mmCIF file of C-alpha atoms in Angstrom:
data_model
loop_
_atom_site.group_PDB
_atom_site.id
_atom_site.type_symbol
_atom_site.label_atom_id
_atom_site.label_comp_id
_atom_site.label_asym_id
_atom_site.label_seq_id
_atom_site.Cartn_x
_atom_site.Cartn_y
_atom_site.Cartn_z
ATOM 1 C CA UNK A 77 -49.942 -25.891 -37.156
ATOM 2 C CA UNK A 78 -52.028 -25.094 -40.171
ATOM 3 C CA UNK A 79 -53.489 -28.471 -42.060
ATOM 4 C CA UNK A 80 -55.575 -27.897 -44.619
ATOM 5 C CA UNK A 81 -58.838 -29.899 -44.421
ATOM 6 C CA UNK A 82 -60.929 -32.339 -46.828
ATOM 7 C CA UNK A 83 -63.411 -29.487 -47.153
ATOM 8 C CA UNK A 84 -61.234 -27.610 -48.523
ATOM 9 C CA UNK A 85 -60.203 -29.790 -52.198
ATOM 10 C CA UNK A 86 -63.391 -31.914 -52.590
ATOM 11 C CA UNK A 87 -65.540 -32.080 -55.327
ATOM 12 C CA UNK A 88 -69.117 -31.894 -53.746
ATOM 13 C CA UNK A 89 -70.663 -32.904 -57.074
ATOM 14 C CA UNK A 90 -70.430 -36.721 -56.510
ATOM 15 C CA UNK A 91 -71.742 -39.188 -59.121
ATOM 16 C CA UNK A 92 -73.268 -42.390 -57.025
ATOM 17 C CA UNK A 93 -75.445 -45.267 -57.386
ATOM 18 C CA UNK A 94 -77.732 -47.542 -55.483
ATOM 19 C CA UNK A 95 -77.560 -50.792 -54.674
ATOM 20 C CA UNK A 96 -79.789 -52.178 -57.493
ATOM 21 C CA UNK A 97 -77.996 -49.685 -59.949
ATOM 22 C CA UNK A 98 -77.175 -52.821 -63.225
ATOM 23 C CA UNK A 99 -73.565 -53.437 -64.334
ATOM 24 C CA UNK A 100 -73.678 -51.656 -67.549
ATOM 25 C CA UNK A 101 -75.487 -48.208 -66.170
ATOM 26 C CA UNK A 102 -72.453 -48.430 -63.497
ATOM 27 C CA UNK A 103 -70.225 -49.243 -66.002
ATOM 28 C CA UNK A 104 -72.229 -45.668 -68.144
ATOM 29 C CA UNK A 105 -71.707 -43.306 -65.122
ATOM 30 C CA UNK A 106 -67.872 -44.041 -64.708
ATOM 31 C CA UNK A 107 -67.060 -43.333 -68.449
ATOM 32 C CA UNK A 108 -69.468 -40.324 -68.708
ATOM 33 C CA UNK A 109 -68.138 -38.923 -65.653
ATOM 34 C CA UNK A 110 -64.575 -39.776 -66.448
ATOM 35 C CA UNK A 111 -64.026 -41.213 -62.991
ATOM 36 C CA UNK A 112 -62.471 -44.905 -61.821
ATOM 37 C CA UNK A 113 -64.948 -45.586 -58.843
ATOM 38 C CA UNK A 114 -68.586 -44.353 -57.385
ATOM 39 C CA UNK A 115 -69.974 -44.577 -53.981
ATOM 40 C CA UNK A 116 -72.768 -46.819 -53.466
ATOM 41 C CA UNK A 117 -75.406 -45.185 -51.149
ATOM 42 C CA UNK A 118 -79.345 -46.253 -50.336
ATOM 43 C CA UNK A 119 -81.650 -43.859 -49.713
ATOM 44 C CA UNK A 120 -80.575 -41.811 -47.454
ATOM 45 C CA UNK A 121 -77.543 -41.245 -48.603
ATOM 46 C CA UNK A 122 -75.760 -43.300 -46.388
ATOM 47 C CA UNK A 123 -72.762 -45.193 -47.913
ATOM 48 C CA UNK A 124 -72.789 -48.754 -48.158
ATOM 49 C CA UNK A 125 -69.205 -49.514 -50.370
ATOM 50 C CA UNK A 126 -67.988 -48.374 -53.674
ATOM 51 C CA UNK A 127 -68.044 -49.753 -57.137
ATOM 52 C CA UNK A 128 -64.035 -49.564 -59.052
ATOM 53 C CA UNK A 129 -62.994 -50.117 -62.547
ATOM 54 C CA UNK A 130 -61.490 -53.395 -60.651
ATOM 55 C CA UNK A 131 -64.450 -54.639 -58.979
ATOM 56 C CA UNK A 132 -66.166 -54.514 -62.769
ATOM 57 C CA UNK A 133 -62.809 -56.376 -64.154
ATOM 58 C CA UNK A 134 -63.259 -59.081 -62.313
ATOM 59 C CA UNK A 135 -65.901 -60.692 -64.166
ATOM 60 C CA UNK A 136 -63.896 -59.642 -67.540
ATOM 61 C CA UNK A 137 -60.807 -61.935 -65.977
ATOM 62 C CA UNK A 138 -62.801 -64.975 -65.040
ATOM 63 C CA UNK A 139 -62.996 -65.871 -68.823
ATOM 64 C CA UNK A 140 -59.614 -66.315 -70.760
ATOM 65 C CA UNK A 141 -59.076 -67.200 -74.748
ATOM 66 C CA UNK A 142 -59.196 -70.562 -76.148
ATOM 67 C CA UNK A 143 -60.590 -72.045 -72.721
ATOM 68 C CA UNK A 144 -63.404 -74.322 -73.337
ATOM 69 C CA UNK A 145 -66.675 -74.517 -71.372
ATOM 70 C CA UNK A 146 -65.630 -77.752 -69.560
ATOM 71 C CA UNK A 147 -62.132 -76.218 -68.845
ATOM 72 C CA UNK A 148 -63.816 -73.153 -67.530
ATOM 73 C CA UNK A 149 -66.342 -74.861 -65.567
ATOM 74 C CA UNK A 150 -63.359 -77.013 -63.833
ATOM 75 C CA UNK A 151 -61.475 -73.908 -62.833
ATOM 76 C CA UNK A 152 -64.193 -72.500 -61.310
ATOM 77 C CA UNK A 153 -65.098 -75.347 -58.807
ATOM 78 C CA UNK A 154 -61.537 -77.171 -58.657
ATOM 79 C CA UNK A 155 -58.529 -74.745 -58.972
ATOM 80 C CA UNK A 156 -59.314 -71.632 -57.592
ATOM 81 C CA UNK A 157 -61.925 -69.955 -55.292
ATOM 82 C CA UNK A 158 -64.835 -68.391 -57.035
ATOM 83 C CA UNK A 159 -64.899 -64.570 -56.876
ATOM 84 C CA UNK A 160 -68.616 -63.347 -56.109
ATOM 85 C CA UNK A 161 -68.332 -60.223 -57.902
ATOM 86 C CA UNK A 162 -68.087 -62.226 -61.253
ATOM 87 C CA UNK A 163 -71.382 -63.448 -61.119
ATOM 88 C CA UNK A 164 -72.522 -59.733 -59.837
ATOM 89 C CA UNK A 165 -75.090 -57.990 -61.830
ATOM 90 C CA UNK A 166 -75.870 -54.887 -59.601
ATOM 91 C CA UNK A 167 -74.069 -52.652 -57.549
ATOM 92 C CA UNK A 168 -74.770 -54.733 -54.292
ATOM 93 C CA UNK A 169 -72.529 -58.035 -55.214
ATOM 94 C CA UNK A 170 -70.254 -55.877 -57.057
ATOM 95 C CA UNK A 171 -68.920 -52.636 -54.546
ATOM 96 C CA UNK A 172 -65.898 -53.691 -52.244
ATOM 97 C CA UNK A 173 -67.671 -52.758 -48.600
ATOM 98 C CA UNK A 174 -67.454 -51.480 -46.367
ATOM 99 C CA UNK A 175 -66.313 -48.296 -48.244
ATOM 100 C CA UNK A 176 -62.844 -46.524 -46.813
ATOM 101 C CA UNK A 177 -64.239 -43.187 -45.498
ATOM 102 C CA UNK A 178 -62.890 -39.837 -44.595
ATOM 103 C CA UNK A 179 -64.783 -36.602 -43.070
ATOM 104 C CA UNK A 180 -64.742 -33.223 -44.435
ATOM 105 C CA UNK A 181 -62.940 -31.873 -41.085
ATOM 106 C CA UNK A 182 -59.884 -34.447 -41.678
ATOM 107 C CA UNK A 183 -56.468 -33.092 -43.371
ATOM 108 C CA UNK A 184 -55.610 -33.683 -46.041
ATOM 109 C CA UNK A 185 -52.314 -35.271 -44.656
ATOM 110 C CA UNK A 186 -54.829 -38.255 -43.239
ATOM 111 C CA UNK A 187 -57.391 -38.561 -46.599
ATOM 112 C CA UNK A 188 -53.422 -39.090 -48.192
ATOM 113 C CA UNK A 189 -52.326 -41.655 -46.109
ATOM 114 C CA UNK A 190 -55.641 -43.638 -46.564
ATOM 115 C CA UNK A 191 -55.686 -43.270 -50.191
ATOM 116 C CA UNK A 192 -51.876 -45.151 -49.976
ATOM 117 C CA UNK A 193 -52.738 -46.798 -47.578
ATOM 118 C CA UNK A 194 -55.868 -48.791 -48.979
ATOM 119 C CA UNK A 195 -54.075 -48.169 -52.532
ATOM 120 C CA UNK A 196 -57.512 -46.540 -53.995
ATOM 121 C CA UNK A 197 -57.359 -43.380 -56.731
ATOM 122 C CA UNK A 198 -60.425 -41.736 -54.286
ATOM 123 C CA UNK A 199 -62.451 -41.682 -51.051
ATOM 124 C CA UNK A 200 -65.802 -40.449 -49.954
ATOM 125 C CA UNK A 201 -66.265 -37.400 -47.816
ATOM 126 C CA UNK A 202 -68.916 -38.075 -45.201
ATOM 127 C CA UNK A 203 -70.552 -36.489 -41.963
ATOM 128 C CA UNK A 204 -70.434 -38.030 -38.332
ATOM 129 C CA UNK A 205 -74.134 -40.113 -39.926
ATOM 130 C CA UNK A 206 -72.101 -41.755 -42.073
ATOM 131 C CA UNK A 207 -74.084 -39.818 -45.480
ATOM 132 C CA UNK A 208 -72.252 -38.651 -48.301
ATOM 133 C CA UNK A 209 -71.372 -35.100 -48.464
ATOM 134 C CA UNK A 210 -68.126 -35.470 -51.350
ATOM 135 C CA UNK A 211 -65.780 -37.005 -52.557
ATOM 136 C CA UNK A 212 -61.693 -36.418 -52.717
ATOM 137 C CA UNK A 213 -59.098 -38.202 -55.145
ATOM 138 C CA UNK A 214 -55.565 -38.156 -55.388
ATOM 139 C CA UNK A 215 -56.053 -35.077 -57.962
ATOM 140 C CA UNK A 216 -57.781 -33.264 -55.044
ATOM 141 C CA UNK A 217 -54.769 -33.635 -52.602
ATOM 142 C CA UNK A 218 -52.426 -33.022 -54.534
ATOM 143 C CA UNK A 219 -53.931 -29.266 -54.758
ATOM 144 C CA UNK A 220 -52.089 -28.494 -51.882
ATOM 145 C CA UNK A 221 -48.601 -28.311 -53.058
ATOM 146 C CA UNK A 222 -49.903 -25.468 -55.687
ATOM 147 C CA UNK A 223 -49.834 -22.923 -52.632
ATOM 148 C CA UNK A 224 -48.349 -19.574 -53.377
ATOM 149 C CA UNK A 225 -44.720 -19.382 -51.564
ATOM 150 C CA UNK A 226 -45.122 -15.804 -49.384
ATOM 151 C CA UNK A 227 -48.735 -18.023 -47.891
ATOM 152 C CA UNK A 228 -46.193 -20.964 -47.285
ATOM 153 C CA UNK A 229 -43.795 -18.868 -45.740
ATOM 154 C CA UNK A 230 -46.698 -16.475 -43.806
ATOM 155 C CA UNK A 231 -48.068 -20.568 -42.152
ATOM 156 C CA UNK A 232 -44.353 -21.382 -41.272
ATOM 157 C CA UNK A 233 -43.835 -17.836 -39.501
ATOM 158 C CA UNK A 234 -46.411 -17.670 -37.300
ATOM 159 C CA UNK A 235 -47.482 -21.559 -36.598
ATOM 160 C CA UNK A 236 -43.423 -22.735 -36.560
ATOM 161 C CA UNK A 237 -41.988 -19.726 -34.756
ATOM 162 C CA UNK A 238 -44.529 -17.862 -33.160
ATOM 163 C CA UNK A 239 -46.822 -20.847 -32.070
ATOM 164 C CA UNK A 240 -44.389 -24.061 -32.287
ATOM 165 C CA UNK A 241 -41.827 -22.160 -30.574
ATOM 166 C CA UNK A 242 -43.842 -19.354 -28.493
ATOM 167 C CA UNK A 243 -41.998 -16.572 -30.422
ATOM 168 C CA UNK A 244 -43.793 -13.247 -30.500
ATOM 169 C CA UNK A 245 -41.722 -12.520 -33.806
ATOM 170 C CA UNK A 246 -39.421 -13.721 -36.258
ATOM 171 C CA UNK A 247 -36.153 -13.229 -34.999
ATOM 172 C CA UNK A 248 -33.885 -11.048 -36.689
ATOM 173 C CA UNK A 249 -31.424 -14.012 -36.519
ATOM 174 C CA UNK A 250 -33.573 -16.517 -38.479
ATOM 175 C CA UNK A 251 -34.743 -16.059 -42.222
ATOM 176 C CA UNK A 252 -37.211 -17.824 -44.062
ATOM 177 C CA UNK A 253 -36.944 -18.516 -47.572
ATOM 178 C CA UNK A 254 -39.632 -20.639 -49.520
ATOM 179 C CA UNK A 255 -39.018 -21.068 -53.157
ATOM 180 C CA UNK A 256 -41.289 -24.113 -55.520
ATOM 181 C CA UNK A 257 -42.569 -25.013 -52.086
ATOM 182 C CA UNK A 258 -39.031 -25.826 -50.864
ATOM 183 C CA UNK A 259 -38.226 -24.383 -47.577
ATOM 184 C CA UNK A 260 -34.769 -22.927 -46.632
ATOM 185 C CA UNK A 261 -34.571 -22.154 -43.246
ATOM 186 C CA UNK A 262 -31.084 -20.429 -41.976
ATOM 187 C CA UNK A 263 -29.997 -17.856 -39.308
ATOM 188 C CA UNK A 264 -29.357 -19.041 -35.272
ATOM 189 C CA UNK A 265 -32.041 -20.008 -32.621
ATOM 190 C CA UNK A 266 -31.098 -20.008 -28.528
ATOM 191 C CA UNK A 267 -31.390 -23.908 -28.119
ATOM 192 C CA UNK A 268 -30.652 -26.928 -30.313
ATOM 193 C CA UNK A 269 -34.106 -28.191 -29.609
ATOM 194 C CA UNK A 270 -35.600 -25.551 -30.719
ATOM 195 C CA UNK A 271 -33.764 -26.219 -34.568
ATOM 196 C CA UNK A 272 -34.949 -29.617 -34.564
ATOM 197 C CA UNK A 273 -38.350 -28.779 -33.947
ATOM 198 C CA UNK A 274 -38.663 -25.958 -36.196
ATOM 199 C CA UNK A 275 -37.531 -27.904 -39.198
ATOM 200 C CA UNK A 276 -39.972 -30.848 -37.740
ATOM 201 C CA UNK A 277 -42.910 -28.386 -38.191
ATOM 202 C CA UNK A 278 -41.941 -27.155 -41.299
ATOM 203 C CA UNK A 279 -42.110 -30.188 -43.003
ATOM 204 C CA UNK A 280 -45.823 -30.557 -41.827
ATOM 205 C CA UNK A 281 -46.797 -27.378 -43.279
ATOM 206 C CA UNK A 282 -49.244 -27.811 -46.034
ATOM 207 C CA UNK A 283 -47.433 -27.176 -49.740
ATOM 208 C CA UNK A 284 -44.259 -27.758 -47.871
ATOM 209 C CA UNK A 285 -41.895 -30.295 -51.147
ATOM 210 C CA UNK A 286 -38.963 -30.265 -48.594
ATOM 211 C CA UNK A 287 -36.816 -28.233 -45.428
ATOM 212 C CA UNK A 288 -33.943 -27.293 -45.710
ATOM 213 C CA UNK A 289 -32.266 -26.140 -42.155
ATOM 214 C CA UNK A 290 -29.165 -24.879 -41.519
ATOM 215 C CA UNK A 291 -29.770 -22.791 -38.385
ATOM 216 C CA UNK A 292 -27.064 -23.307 -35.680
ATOM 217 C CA UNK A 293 -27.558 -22.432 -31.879
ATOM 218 C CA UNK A 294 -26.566 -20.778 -28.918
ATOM 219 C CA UNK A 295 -27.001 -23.678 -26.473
ATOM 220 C CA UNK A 296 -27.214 -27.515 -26.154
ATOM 221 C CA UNK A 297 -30.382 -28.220 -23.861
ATOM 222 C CA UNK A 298 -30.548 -31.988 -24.889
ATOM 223 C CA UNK A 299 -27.769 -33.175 -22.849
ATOM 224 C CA UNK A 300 -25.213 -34.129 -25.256
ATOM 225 C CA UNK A 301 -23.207 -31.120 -24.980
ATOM 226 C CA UNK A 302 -21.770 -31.036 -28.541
ATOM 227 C CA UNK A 303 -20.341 -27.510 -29.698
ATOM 228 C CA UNK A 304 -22.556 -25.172 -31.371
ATOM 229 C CA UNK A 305 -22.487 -25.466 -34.892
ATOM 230 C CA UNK A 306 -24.543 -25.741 -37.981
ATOM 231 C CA UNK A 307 -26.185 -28.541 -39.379
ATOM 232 C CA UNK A 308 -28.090 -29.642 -42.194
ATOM 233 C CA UNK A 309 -30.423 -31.751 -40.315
ATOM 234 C CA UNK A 310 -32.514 -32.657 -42.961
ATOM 235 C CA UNK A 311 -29.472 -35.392 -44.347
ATOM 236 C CA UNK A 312 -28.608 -35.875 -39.995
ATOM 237 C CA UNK A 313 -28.914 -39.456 -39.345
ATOM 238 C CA UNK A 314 -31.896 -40.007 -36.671
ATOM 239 C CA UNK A 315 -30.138 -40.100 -33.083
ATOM 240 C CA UNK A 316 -29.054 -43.921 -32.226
#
């Protein structure tokens, strides 16, 4: 299959900091750069966490209108557990560590599910040292789905059929339709197997919005022995 990788969508002009780096000159590079978060790195490059929009918050949410200093000072040490970060100054208290990572030979399919998986707008791109060589955000990733259709459809003929399935061709029975990155695929394959895992590779195809498959078969080689027929299996139920 064909999967895009991290090299190919990141930015490798990456605004950072150090550890000493003060809260307001943090605060200067994320609104002069336009960006919600910046790696922290020491000398070497390495990275050590990353400073976000809501690690700087913090501090703004300790304080709240109307509280006076003795109310304030009770919260603090009776009602709730002190945040660190609120009495941060420089970049070391304040970065969450240590930093989510990806490297530039990931796909893009992975860098995604970290981003919504850790719930964070972007991640820095780093080699097998661990030193910063980029950064991707969401913006990056999302890239992918502004592929042209004929280079969606071009990936899902050879790496569905011809390497998925171990076709030489495209059959003359099958046709391949891509249109806004939605893939129709409709004709007959030999096995039912062969349907299910054509429209399983399709999905994974970088660009791909959604399948659409149709395709009926000549035989049943999974053992249920149903009739040959047609079938929209992207709304089939998952087997029982």
């Amino acid at each position: 299959m064909s999967h895009r990788k991290i090299s190919s969508v990141m930015s490798t002009d990456v605004a950072t900091v150090r550890e000493g780096t003060p809260f307001k000159d943090i605060v200067r590079v994320l609104e002069q750069r336009d960006i919600s978060a910046v790696p922290v790195v020491d000398a070497t490059t390495h990275v050590l966490g990353v400073v976000s929009e809501a690690d700087l918050l913090v501090r703004q949410g300790e304080g709240e209108p109307g509280q006076t200093p003795e109310r304030k000072w009770w919260r603090r040490h009776h009602e709730t557990p002190r945040d660190p970060r609120a009495e941060g100054t420089a970049a070391a208290a304040l970065m969450t560590k240590p930093a989510i990572t990806v490297t530039a030979d990931a796909t893009i399919a992975h860098a995604a599910r970290e981003i919504t998986k850790h719930n964070v707008k972007r991640l820095p791109v780093v080699d097998d040292d661990g030193r910063l060589v980029g950064i991707v955000s969401r913006k990056d990733l999302l890239t992918v789905f502004l592929r042209k259709d004929e280079d969606i459809r071009d990936d899902i003929i050879r790496d569905v059929f011809q390497i998925g399935l171990g076709m030489r061709t495209l059959p003359d029975t099958v046709r391949v339709g891509v249109h806004d990155g939605q893939v129709t695929l409709d004709g007959r394959l030999e096995l039912k197997s062969q349907v299910s895992l054509a429209e399983q590779l399709a999905r994974h195809t970088d660009g791909v919005v959604k399948v659409i498959a149709t395709m009926t078969f000549h035989q049943d080689d999974t053992g249920r022995h149903t009739p040959s027929m047609g079938v929209d299996i992207t709304h089939e139920p998952p087997p029982g």
